[in-house]
Tab-separated table of C-alpha atoms in Angstrom:
chain	number	residue	atom	x	y	z
A	108	MET	CA	-26.789	14.649	17.063
A	109	THR	CA	-28.845	11.481	16.947
A	110	ILE	CA	-27.899	7.990	15.810
A	111	ASN	CA	-30.600	5.855	14.233
A	112	PRO	CA	-30.043	2.387	15.742
A	113	TYR	CA	-31.961	0.722	12.916
A	114	LEU	CA	-29.448	2.014	10.375
A	115	CYS	CA	-26.239	1.903	12.443
A	116	ASP	CA	-23.997	-1.114	11.714
A	117	VAL	CA	-21.526	-0.235	14.531
A	118	CYS	CA	-18.706	-0.046	11.959
A	119	GLY	CA	-16.808	2.763	13.697
A	120	THR	CA	-16.264	4.879	10.590
A	121	CYS	CA	-17.714	7.913	12.395
A	122	VAL	CA	-15.263	7.396	15.275
A	123	SER	CA	-12.292	7.622	12.906
A	124	VAL	CA	-13.091	11.176	11.763
A	125	CYS	CA	-14.308	12.726	15.022
A	126	PRO	CA	-11.812	15.462	15.924
A	127	VAL	CA	-12.922	15.749	19.554
A	128	ASP	CA	-13.321	12.097	20.528
A	129	ALA	CA	-17.045	12.508	21.093
A	130	ILE	CA	-18.014	9.113	19.644
A	131	VAL	CA	-17.209	5.709	21.098
A	132	VAL	CA	-18.280	2.134	20.490
A	133	GLU	CA	-19.525	0.690	23.763
A	134	GLU	CA	-21.128	-2.684	24.293
A	135	ASN	CA	-21.751	-3.057	20.582
A	136	ARG	CA	-23.429	0.352	20.269
A	137	VAL	CA	-22.169	3.668	18.961
A	138	VAL	CA	-22.532	6.369	21.586
A	139	LEU	CA	-22.229	10.078	20.757
A	140	ASP	CA	-21.546	12.569	23.528
A	141	ASN	CA	-23.462	15.720	22.596
A	142	GLU	CA	-21.637	17.705	25.286
A	143	LYS	CA	-18.291	17.094	23.619
A	144	CYS	CA	-19.634	17.353	20.045
A	145	ILE	CA	-18.684	20.524	18.159
A	146	ARG	CA	-21.235	19.947	15.342
A	147	CYS	CA	-18.572	19.634	12.604
A	148	ARG	CA	-20.818	17.083	10.845
A	149	LYS	CA	-17.902	14.909	9.694
A	150	CYS	CA	-19.572	11.830	11.161
A	151	VAL	CA	-22.839	12.733	9.414
A	152	ILE	CA	-20.957	12.931	6.108
A	153	VAL	CA	-18.950	9.704	6.333
A	154	CYS	CA	-21.561	7.351	7.747
A	155	PRO	CA	-22.042	4.762	4.950
A	156	VAL	CA	-25.777	4.542	5.641
A	157	LYS	CA	-26.450	8.092	6.884
A	158	ALA	CA	-27.416	6.861	10.308
A	159	ILE	CA	-26.376	10.093	12.062
A	160	SER	CA	-28.515	13.195	11.830
A	161	GLU	CA	-28.429	16.621	13.393
A	162	LYS	CA	-31.827	16.280	14.986
A	163	ASN	CA	-31.851	16.013	18.750
B	149	MET	CA	-11.355	-22.004	30.974
B	150	SER	CA	-8.046	-20.247	30.474
B	151	ILE	CA	-6.694	-18.362	33.453
B	152	ILE	CA	-5.969	-14.697	32.981
B	153	LYS	CA	-2.595	-13.853	34.488
B	154	ASP	CA	-1.710	-10.560	36.205
B	155	TYR	CA	1.085	-9.830	33.782
B	156	TYR	CA	2.121	-10.481	30.159
B	157	ASP	CA	5.109	-9.033	28.331
B	158	VAL	CA	2.879	-7.965	25.445
B	159	ILE	CA	-0.867	-7.356	25.180
B	160	VAL	CA	-2.295	-7.120	21.665
B	161	ILE	CA	-5.699	-5.458	21.266
B	162	GLY	CA	-7.681	-6.756	18.285
B	163	ALA	CA	-7.451	-10.191	16.632
B	164	GLY	CA	-7.753	-9.234	12.978
B	165	PRO	CA	-4.857	-10.082	10.648
B	166	ALA	CA	-2.640	-7.282	12.058
B	167	GLY	CA	-3.217	-8.256	15.690
B	168	SER	CA	-2.989	-12.020	15.237
B	169	VAL	CA	0.259	-11.783	13.270
B	170	SER	CA	1.690	-9.323	15.839
B	171	ALA	CA	0.798	-11.728	18.657
B	172	ARG	CA	2.243	-14.674	16.806
B	173	PHE	CA	5.620	-13.011	16.192
B	174	ALA	CA	5.806	-11.612	19.708
B	175	ALA	CA	5.117	-15.081	21.152
B	176	GLU	CA	7.382	-16.875	18.712
B	177	ASN	CA	10.233	-14.605	19.761
B	178	GLY	CA	9.817	-15.384	23.403
B	179	ALA	CA	7.421	-12.755	24.771
B	180	SER	CA	4.482	-13.884	26.902
B	181	THR	CA	1.555	-12.554	24.905
B	182	LEU	CA	-2.155	-11.926	25.469
B	183	LEU	CA	-4.420	-11.289	22.456
B	184	LEU	CA	-7.764	-9.590	23.126
B	185	GLU	CA	-10.716	-9.757	20.737
B	186	ARG	CA	-13.805	-7.671	21.414
B	187	ASP	CA	-16.206	-9.695	19.274
B	188	GLN	CA	-17.399	-13.277	19.570
B	189	GLY	CA	-14.359	-14.417	17.650
B	190	PRO	CA	-11.797	-13.413	15.015
B	191	GLY	CA	-13.367	-12.841	11.592
B	192	ASN	CA	-16.763	-11.931	12.955
B	193	PRO	CA	-18.108	-9.754	11.468
B	194	VAL	CA	-16.079	-9.547	8.253
B	195	ARG	CA	-15.861	-5.925	7.089
B	196	CYS	CA	-13.799	-6.628	3.985
B	197	ALA	CA	-13.941	-7.490	0.275
B	198	GLU	CA	-11.552	-10.381	1.075
B	199	GLY	CA	-9.156	-10.109	-1.900
B	200	VAL	CA	-5.447	-11.001	-1.461
B	201	SER	CA	-2.501	-12.111	-3.584
B	202	HIS	CA	-1.037	-15.593	-3.252
B	203	ASN	CA	2.485	-14.213	-2.887
B	204	GLY	CA	1.311	-11.843	-0.180
B	205	ILE	CA	-0.095	-14.444	2.202
B	206	VAL	CA	2.210	-17.476	1.768
B	207	PRO	CA	4.967	-16.001	3.953
B	208	PHE	CA	2.477	-15.986	6.840
B	209	ILE	CA	0.337	-19.062	6.559
B	210	GLU	CA	0.194	-22.290	4.611
B	211	ILE	CA	-2.562	-22.076	2.002
B	212	ASP	CA	-5.581	-24.057	3.130
B	213	PRO	CA	-8.420	-24.593	0.613
B	214	LYS	CA	-10.813	-24.382	3.574
B	215	TRP	CA	-10.486	-20.562	3.684
B	216	ILE	CA	-10.094	-19.915	-0.040
B	217	SER	CA	-13.379	-19.040	-1.743
B	218	THR	CA	-12.059	-18.488	-5.272
B	219	LYS	CA	-8.822	-18.296	-7.196
B	220	ILE	CA	-8.544	-15.075	-9.235
B	221	GLU	CA	-6.642	-14.783	-12.496
B	222	GLN	CA	-7.902	-11.565	-13.976
B	223	ALA	CA	-9.023	-8.040	-13.107
B	224	ARG	CA	-11.401	-5.990	-15.236
B	225	LEU	CA	-11.588	-2.205	-14.930
B	226	TYR	CA	-14.712	-0.529	-16.262
B	227	SER	CA	-14.532	3.109	-17.299
B	228	PRO	CA	-17.517	5.403	-16.802
B	229	ASN	CA	-18.668	4.923	-20.424
B	230	GLY	CA	-18.775	1.131	-20.021
B	231	ASP	CA	-15.552	0.271	-21.874
B	232	TYR	CA	-13.291	-2.074	-20.001
B	233	LEU	CA	-9.708	-3.106	-19.636
B	234	ASP	CA	-8.626	-6.639	-18.757
B	235	MET	CA	-5.508	-7.193	-16.710
B	236	PHE	CA	-3.732	-10.297	-15.611
B	237	GLN	CA	-2.160	-9.511	-12.301
B	238	ASN	CA	1.287	-10.453	-11.130
B	239	GLY	CA	0.546	-13.985	-10.013
B	240	THR	CA	-2.573	-15.570	-8.627
B	241	GLY	CA	-5.007	-13.891	-6.282
B	242	TYR	CA	-7.653	-15.240	-3.960
B	243	VAL	CA	-10.951	-14.157	-2.541
B	244	LEU	CA	-10.764	-15.444	1.020
B	245	ASP	CA	-13.357	-16.653	3.440
B	246	ARG	CA	-12.288	-14.488	6.326
B	247	THR	CA	-14.758	-16.101	8.706
B	248	LEU	CA	-12.252	-19.002	8.560
B	249	PHE	CA	-9.023	-17.216	7.577
B	250	ASP	CA	-8.969	-14.873	10.590
B	251	PRO	CA	-9.454	-17.718	13.118
B	252	ALA	CA	-6.671	-19.650	11.334
B	253	LEU	CA	-4.282	-16.703	11.792
B	254	ALA	CA	-5.300	-16.323	15.445
B	255	ASN	CA	-4.826	-20.063	15.923
B	256	LEU	CA	-1.263	-19.769	14.608
B	257	ALA	CA	-0.604	-17.134	17.272
B	258	CYS	CA	-1.986	-19.509	19.916
B	259	GLN	CA	0.159	-22.377	18.628
B	260	LYS	CA	3.208	-20.162	19.128
B	261	GLY	CA	2.165	-19.578	22.716
B	262	ALA	CA	-0.064	-16.506	22.672
B	263	GLN	CA	-3.238	-16.601	24.762
B	264	LEU	CA	-6.428	-15.438	23.018
B	265	LEU	CA	-9.518	-14.130	24.787
B	266	THR	CA	-12.719	-13.425	22.860
B	267	LYS	CA	-15.484	-11.116	24.086
B	268	ALA	CA	-12.640	-9.220	25.737
B	269	ASP	CA	-13.218	-5.506	25.148
B	270	ALA	CA	-10.334	-3.180	26.001
B	271	ILE	CA	-11.693	-0.120	27.795
B	272	GLY	CA	-8.540	1.752	28.744
B	273	LEU	CA	-4.827	1.762	29.407
B	274	ILE	CA	-3.214	1.484	32.822
B	275	TYR	CA	-0.436	3.880	33.775
B	276	ASP	CA	2.396	3.694	36.312
B	277	ASN	CA	4.230	6.981	36.830
B	278	ASP	CA	2.767	8.275	33.550
B	279	LYS	CA	4.090	5.223	31.663
B	280	ILE	CA	1.707	2.832	29.938
B	281	SER	CA	1.866	-0.306	32.060
B	282	GLY	CA	-1.138	-2.405	31.119
B	283	VAL	CA	-4.649	-2.720	29.746
B	284	LYS	CA	-8.040	-2.507	31.395
B	285	PHE	CA	-10.594	-4.719	29.671
B	286	ARG	CA	-14.037	-6.156	30.137
B	287	TYR	CA	-14.165	-9.945	29.741
B	288	PHE	CA	-17.793	-11.029	29.691
B	289	ASP	CA	-19.167	-9.190	32.740
B	290	LYS	CA	-15.931	-8.700	34.690
B	291	ILE	CA	-13.338	-5.961	34.467
B	292	TYR	CA	-9.655	-6.903	34.541
B	293	ASP	CA	-6.530	-4.801	34.993
B	294	VAL	CA	-3.631	-6.707	33.438
B	295	LYS	CA	-0.098	-5.382	33.432
B	296	CYS	CA	2.292	-5.551	30.496
B	297	LYS	CA	5.423	-3.917	29.141
B	298	ILE	CA	4.141	-3.321	25.618
B	299	VAL	CA	0.662	-2.705	24.239
B	300	ILE	CA	0.079	-3.365	20.542
B	301	GLY	CA	-3.047	-1.562	19.317
B	302	ALA	CA	-4.539	-3.444	16.367
B	303	ASP	CA	-8.044	-2.195	16.949
B	304	GLY	CA	-8.914	-1.104	13.447
B	305	ILE	CA	-10.098	2.161	12.008
B	306	GLU	CA	-11.601	3.371	15.285
B	307	SER	CA	-8.291	2.939	17.073
B	308	ARG	CA	-9.349	3.869	20.551
B	309	VAL	CA	-5.967	2.593	21.736
B	310	GLY	CA	-4.193	5.260	19.685
B	311	ARG	CA	-6.400	7.964	21.153
B	312	TRP	CA	-5.881	6.748	24.698
B	313	ALA	CA	-2.148	6.956	24.127
B	314	GLY	CA	-2.403	10.509	22.791
B	315	ILE	CA	-1.575	9.626	19.182
B	316	ASP	CA	-3.493	11.668	16.628
B	317	THR	CA	-5.287	9.051	14.530
B	318	VAL	CA	-8.094	11.287	13.204
B	319	LEU	CA	-8.595	10.839	9.467
B	320	ASP	CA	-9.183	13.681	7.027
B	321	LEU	CA	-12.362	13.167	5.021
B	322	LYS	CA	-10.332	12.869	1.816
B	323	ASP	CA	-8.289	10.048	3.343
B	324	LEU	CA	-11.215	7.852	4.254
B	325	ASP	CA	-13.383	5.703	2.022
B	326	THR	CA	-16.876	5.125	3.294
B	327	CYS	CA	-18.014	1.650	2.267
B	328	VAL	CA	-20.994	-0.671	2.058
B	329	GLN	CA	-20.856	-4.252	0.876
B	330	TYR	CA	-23.395	-6.960	0.169
B	331	THR	CA	-22.603	-10.603	-0.329
B	332	LEU	CA	-25.011	-11.356	-3.164
B	333	THR	CA	-26.163	-14.721	-4.428
B	334	GLY	CA	-28.179	-15.824	-7.454
B	335	LEU	CA	-25.614	-14.284	-9.813
B	336	ASP	CA	-24.142	-15.639	-13.035
B	337	ILE	CA	-20.531	-14.441	-13.024
B	338	SER	CA	-16.979	-15.561	-13.730
B	339	SER	CA	-15.399	-16.936	-10.556
B	340	LEU	CA	-11.927	-16.172	-11.960
B	341	ARG	CA	-12.263	-12.411	-12.345
B	342	VAL	CA	-12.602	-9.380	-10.090
B	343	ASP	CA	-14.392	-6.343	-11.535
B	344	PHE	CA	-13.945	-2.654	-10.699
B	345	PHE	CA	-16.341	0.089	-11.828
B	346	PHE	CA	-15.254	3.718	-11.879
B	347	GLY	CA	-16.971	7.030	-12.512
B	348	ARG	CA	-18.311	10.093	-10.766
B	349	GLU	CA	-21.857	8.760	-11.039
B	350	VAL	CA	-20.823	5.256	-9.968
B	351	ALA	CA	-18.653	5.955	-6.912
B	352	PRO	CA	-17.191	9.477	-6.475
B	353	GLY	CA	-13.486	9.244	-5.596
B	354	GLY	CA	-13.658	5.468	-5.249
B	355	TYR	CA	-15.093	2.462	-7.018
B	356	ILE	CA	-17.586	-0.395	-6.956
B	357	TRP	CA	-16.116	-3.911	-6.766
B	358	ILE	CA	-17.370	-7.379	-7.571
B	359	PHE	CA	-15.237	-10.047	-5.880
B	360	PRO	CA	-16.569	-13.539	-6.660
B	361	LYS	CA	-17.009	-16.028	-3.821
B	362	SER	CA	-18.206	-18.657	-6.345
B	363	LYS	CA	-19.921	-18.725	-9.750
B	364	ASP	CA	-23.152	-17.443	-8.268
B	365	THR	CA	-22.047	-15.505	-5.171
B	366	ALA	CA	-19.919	-12.373	-4.797
B	367	ASN	CA	-18.925	-9.561	-2.474
B	368	VAL	CA	-20.344	-6.502	-4.216
B	369	GLY	CA	-19.359	-3.283	-2.530
B	370	ILE	CA	-18.698	0.417	-2.857
B	371	GLY	CA	-16.205	2.873	-1.448
B	372	ILE	CA	-16.643	6.639	-1.791
B	373	ALA	CA	-14.048	9.241	-0.774
B	374	GLY	CA	-15.205	11.012	2.376
B	375	ASP	CA	-14.803	14.512	0.934
B	376	LEU	CA	-16.858	13.683	-2.164
B	377	VAL	CA	-19.884	12.332	-0.326
B	378	THR	CA	-23.143	14.027	-1.285
B	379	ASP	CA	-26.626	13.735	0.159
B	380	LYS	CA	-26.734	10.343	-1.510
B	381	SER	CA	-25.266	7.677	0.761
B	382	PRO	CA	-22.838	4.990	-0.443
B	383	LYS	CA	-25.629	2.492	0.194
B	384	GLU	CA	-27.910	4.366	-2.230
B	385	TYR	CA	-25.212	4.412	-4.932
B	386	LEU	CA	-24.641	0.684	-4.470
B	387	ASP	CA	-28.343	-0.167	-4.412
B	388	GLU	CA	-28.814	1.638	-7.735
B	389	PHE	CA	-25.907	-0.262	-9.289
B	390	ILE	CA	-27.220	-3.609	-8.083
B	391	GLU	CA	-30.783	-2.927	-9.236
B	392	LYS	CA	-29.438	-2.420	-12.759
B	393	LYS	CA	-26.730	-5.079	-12.810
B	394	PHE	CA	-28.180	-7.865	-10.662
B	395	PRO	CA	-31.938	-7.256	-10.423
B	396	ASN	CA	-32.627	-10.831	-9.286
B	397	ALA	CA	-29.911	-11.192	-6.674
B	398	SER	CA	-30.548	-12.031	-3.038
B	399	VAL	CA	-28.507	-10.645	-0.166
B	400	LEU	CA	-26.659	-13.160	2.013
B	401	ARG	CA	-24.917	-10.552	4.151
B	402	SER	CA	-24.517	-6.793	4.393
B	403	VAL	CA	-21.817	-4.780	6.135
B	404	CYS	CA	-20.638	-1.192	6.404
B	405	GLY	CA	-17.216	0.135	7.160
B	406	GLY	CA	-14.535	2.714	6.649
B	407	VAL	CA	-11.166	2.198	4.975
B	408	PRO	CA	-8.240	4.512	5.698
B	409	THR	CA	-6.716	5.654	2.387
B	410	ALA	CA	-4.132	7.836	4.065
B	411	LYS	CA	-0.377	7.833	4.375
B	412	MET	CA	0.818	5.818	7.341
B	413	LEU	CA	0.507	7.677	10.649
B	414	LYS	CA	3.527	9.918	11.154
B	415	ASN	CA	4.299	8.294	14.464
B	416	PRO	CA	2.363	5.101	15.248
B	417	ILE	CA	4.401	4.488	18.403
B	418	THR	CA	4.975	5.966	21.800
B	419	ASP	CA	6.748	4.669	24.906
B	420	ASN	CA	5.431	1.143	25.598
B	421	LEU	CA	2.972	1.183	22.686
B	422	ILE	CA	2.778	0.297	18.989
B	423	LEU	CA	-0.142	0.774	16.607
B	424	VAL	CA	-0.499	-1.623	13.701
B	425	GLY	CA	-2.884	-2.237	10.789
B	426	ASP	CA	-5.859	-0.011	9.998
B	427	ALA	CA	-5.206	1.710	13.335
B	428	ALA	CA	-1.836	2.899	11.946
B	429	HIS	CA	-3.303	3.616	8.474
B	430	GLN	CA	-1.212	0.900	6.819
B	431	VAL	CA	-3.717	0.201	4.047
B	432	ASN	CA	-2.960	0.565	0.339
B	433	PRO	CA	-4.439	4.040	-0.270
B	434	ILE	CA	-5.595	3.322	-3.801
B	435	THR	CA	-7.049	-0.171	-3.656
B	436	GLY	CA	-8.048	-0.036	-0.005
B	437	GLY	CA	-6.512	-3.505	0.310
B	438	GLY	CA	-4.731	-4.115	3.576
B	439	ILE	CA	-4.574	-7.754	4.604
B	440	VAL	CA	-1.066	-8.453	3.309
B	441	GLN	CA	0.394	-5.091	4.315
B	442	VAL	CA	-0.931	-5.268	7.843
B	443	MET	CA	0.402	-8.812	8.253
B	444	ILE	CA	3.860	-7.542	7.262
B	445	ALA	CA	3.461	-4.686	9.739
B	446	GLY	CA	2.233	-7.182	12.343
B	447	GLN	CA	5.379	-9.239	11.952
B	448	PHE	CA	7.547	-6.143	12.432
B	449	ALA	CA	5.483	-5.032	15.438
B	450	GLY	CA	5.623	-8.468	17.084
B	451	GLU	CA	9.340	-8.889	16.454
B	452	THR	CA	10.142	-5.401	17.708
B	453	ALA	CA	8.042	-5.902	20.828
B	454	ALA	CA	9.859	-9.172	21.607
B	455	GLU	CA	13.226	-7.511	21.043
B	456	ALA	CA	12.229	-4.701	23.385
B	457	ILE	CA	11.356	-7.254	26.064
B	458	LYS	CA	14.740	-8.959	25.661
B	459	ALA	CA	16.539	-5.602	25.766
B	460	ASN	CA	14.394	-4.423	28.679
B	461	ASN	CA	13.877	-1.172	26.749
B	462	TYR	CA	10.374	-0.060	25.822
B	463	SER	CA	11.081	3.505	24.867
B	464	GLU	CA	9.661	5.126	21.754
B	465	LYS	CA	13.246	5.401	20.547
B	466	PHE	CA	13.759	1.639	20.730
B	467	LEU	CA	10.392	0.927	19.118
B	468	ARG	CA	11.396	3.020	16.103
B	469	LYS	CA	12.900	-0.224	14.772
B	470	TYR	CA	9.353	-1.159	13.839
B	471	ILE	CA	8.914	1.968	11.724
B	472	LYS	CA	12.337	1.533	10.125
B	473	LYS	CA	11.489	-2.008	9.082
B	474	TRP	CA	8.146	-0.868	7.678
B	475	ASN	CA	9.700	2.038	5.791
B	476	ASN	CA	12.370	-0.196	4.271
B	477	ARG	CA	9.835	-2.743	3.139
B	478	LEU	CA	6.725	-0.766	2.244
B	479	GLY	CA	7.272	2.925	2.910
B	480	ALA	CA	8.087	3.834	-0.688
B	481	ASN	CA	5.213	1.758	-2.029
B	482	GLN	CA	2.777	3.394	0.372
B	483	SER	CA	3.891	6.904	-0.681
B	484	PHE	CA	3.719	5.919	-4.355
B	485	MET	CA	0.221	4.501	-3.970
B	486	TYR	CA	-0.870	7.616	-2.090
B	487	SER	CA	0.293	9.860	-4.927
B	488	VAL	CA	-1.490	7.580	-7.409
B	489	LYS	CA	-4.651	7.877	-5.371
B	490	GLU	CA	-4.538	11.648	-5.396
B	491	LYS	CA	-4.459	11.654	-9.210
B	492	PHE	CA	-6.388	8.544	-10.132
B	493	MET	CA	-9.328	8.960	-7.810
B	494	ARG	CA	-9.795	12.592	-8.825
B	495	MET	CA	-9.851	11.998	-12.604
B	496	ASP	CA	-12.966	13.145	-14.394
B	497	ASN	CA	-15.019	10.689	-16.407
B	498	GLU	CA	-13.625	11.787	-19.742
B	499	ARG	CA	-10.040	11.343	-18.690
B	500	PHE	CA	-10.773	7.930	-17.303
B	501	ASN	CA	-12.533	6.886	-20.501
B	502	ASN	CA	-9.496	7.967	-22.506
B	503	LEU	CA	-7.048	6.207	-20.242
B	504	VAL	CA	-8.904	2.921	-20.562
B	505	LYS	CA	-9.190	3.368	-24.314
B	506	ILE	CA	-5.465	3.987	-24.712
B	507	CYS	CA	-4.429	1.191	-22.379
B	508	SER	CA	-6.680	-1.207	-24.305
B	509	ALA	CA	-3.977	-1.231	-26.970
B	510	ILE	CA	-1.587	-2.915	-24.533
B	511	PRO	CA	-1.798	-6.721	-24.553
B	512	SER	CA	-3.632	-7.610	-21.347
B	513	GLU	CA	-1.095	-10.206	-20.244
B	514	LYS	CA	1.499	-7.412	-20.173
B	515	LEU	CA	-0.723	-4.899	-18.445
B	516	THR	CA	-0.507	-5.208	-14.692
B	517	LEU	CA	-2.224	-2.950	-12.186
B	518	LYS	CA	1.153	-1.579	-11.184
B	519	GLU	CA	1.994	-0.599	-14.770
B	520	PHE	CA	-1.414	0.979	-15.095
B	521	PHE	CA	-0.918	3.024	-11.943
B	522	LYS	CA	2.553	4.083	-12.996
B	523	THR	CA	1.055	5.404	-16.200
B	524	ILE	CA	-1.405	7.482	-14.228
B	525	VAL	CA	1.231	8.930	-11.952
B	526	LYS	CA	3.235	10.080	-14.903
B	527	GLY	CA	0.022	11.885	-15.686
B	528	ASP	CA	0.960	12.846	-19.189
B	529	PRO	CA	-1.435	11.505	-21.853
B	530	MET	CA	1.420	11.426	-24.357
B	531	MET	CA	3.324	9.098	-22.056
B	532	ILE	CA	0.360	6.808	-21.915
B	533	LEU	CA	0.182	6.791	-25.685
B	534	GLN	CA	3.895	6.086	-25.964
B	535	LEU	CA	3.628	3.274	-23.489
B	536	ALA	CA	0.765	1.776	-25.437
B	537	LYS	CA	2.679	2.119	-28.691
B	538	ALA	CA	5.746	0.539	-27.130
B	539	PHE	CA	3.753	-2.502	-26.104
B	540	VAL	CA	2.090	-2.788	-29.483
B	541	THR	CA	5.400	-2.446	-31.328
B	542	SER	CA	7.064	-5.042	-29.145
B	543	LYS	CA	4.239	-7.390	-29.929
B	544	LEU	CA	4.531	-6.836	-33.698
B	545	LYS	CA	8.236	-7.601	-33.642
């Protein structure tokens, strides 16, 4: 999973749906842990600006 | 510079309306209270359409024109075919300026004795013998471990605090609205009216809103239900709407965000910890409005925390008082609104068109949002017709 920093507004919506706690907001950035990620795509779906994609 | 002590009775994480009101009531009732805000200050950035009712906020703060953008007297609901329904709500509403309202609420907490730190980012909980006993946070470039008896997590939809404490805060896609909002200027609108636009092509499972900040400026935003999102992003839906409706507008501000449209968390407490606000899913599931509800919850959280300190009892069992108070005050309303959401937000275009058409027969001064929602929950078109007839007949007499 990759987060496009130009689109991301650091709103935390993705964090609220992640079932495995793989996304955190740190120092005003959203950080996604690809080791923890189970590729459920919920964050991809709910991001208001589609900033998250499955590309690595 | 304020000195950070080693211990406070209560530490509140997040200085939005829920956190600031929690801190205020904890402090007012005698608990030493620390309020932590991650951002540069309360109300920054504002991820909100900023609408509230007069009756909802007066119990918490004296109305100050400084943080009121507009006074609202009317709501207009547009059906997918473009027909609309005017409603005069129960009492006056406001569109706030939360860049000033949130600091005013935080200031009230400080006046009651709470200590506020900004740029203070909670990064974890501290445990003593498996009991939550404090908060670890970064304040500018230093890390602090500060002890407390009770942590109040008011850290919004992300609610890291809830996760740290082992509370399941994960939202189902259907119980989350994904939102984008622009503050637009260069408009020519009524500053007395809020507008809502519905329809599968407009905002699947949600709506577009226009909340005026003045005659020429408004918060124009969209919320789409998480499970009805397509390849088209909420931003794309909103951009299309604005291109048609306000082709000459300029953007003063843009924000994204998520709104929980769920039932309240089953158990927003654990030993030594309370969740409040968006973190506890205390938002009105149909409108997505939360300011007033989370302030009420904040009061209950703050009061309960202070009582726990006095009683020297921080167990989950003791903290249930907070949930009891919430359930007595708003539990039924929250469940009702959730059941409305499940029906209302899933209506097809045709049904919505009909509903608006039928309700148009009701004099608008008698039609409140609550009546409208009740009609939907009953779900039976004949009931709607009867209701409309009843209003018309009463008017003729």
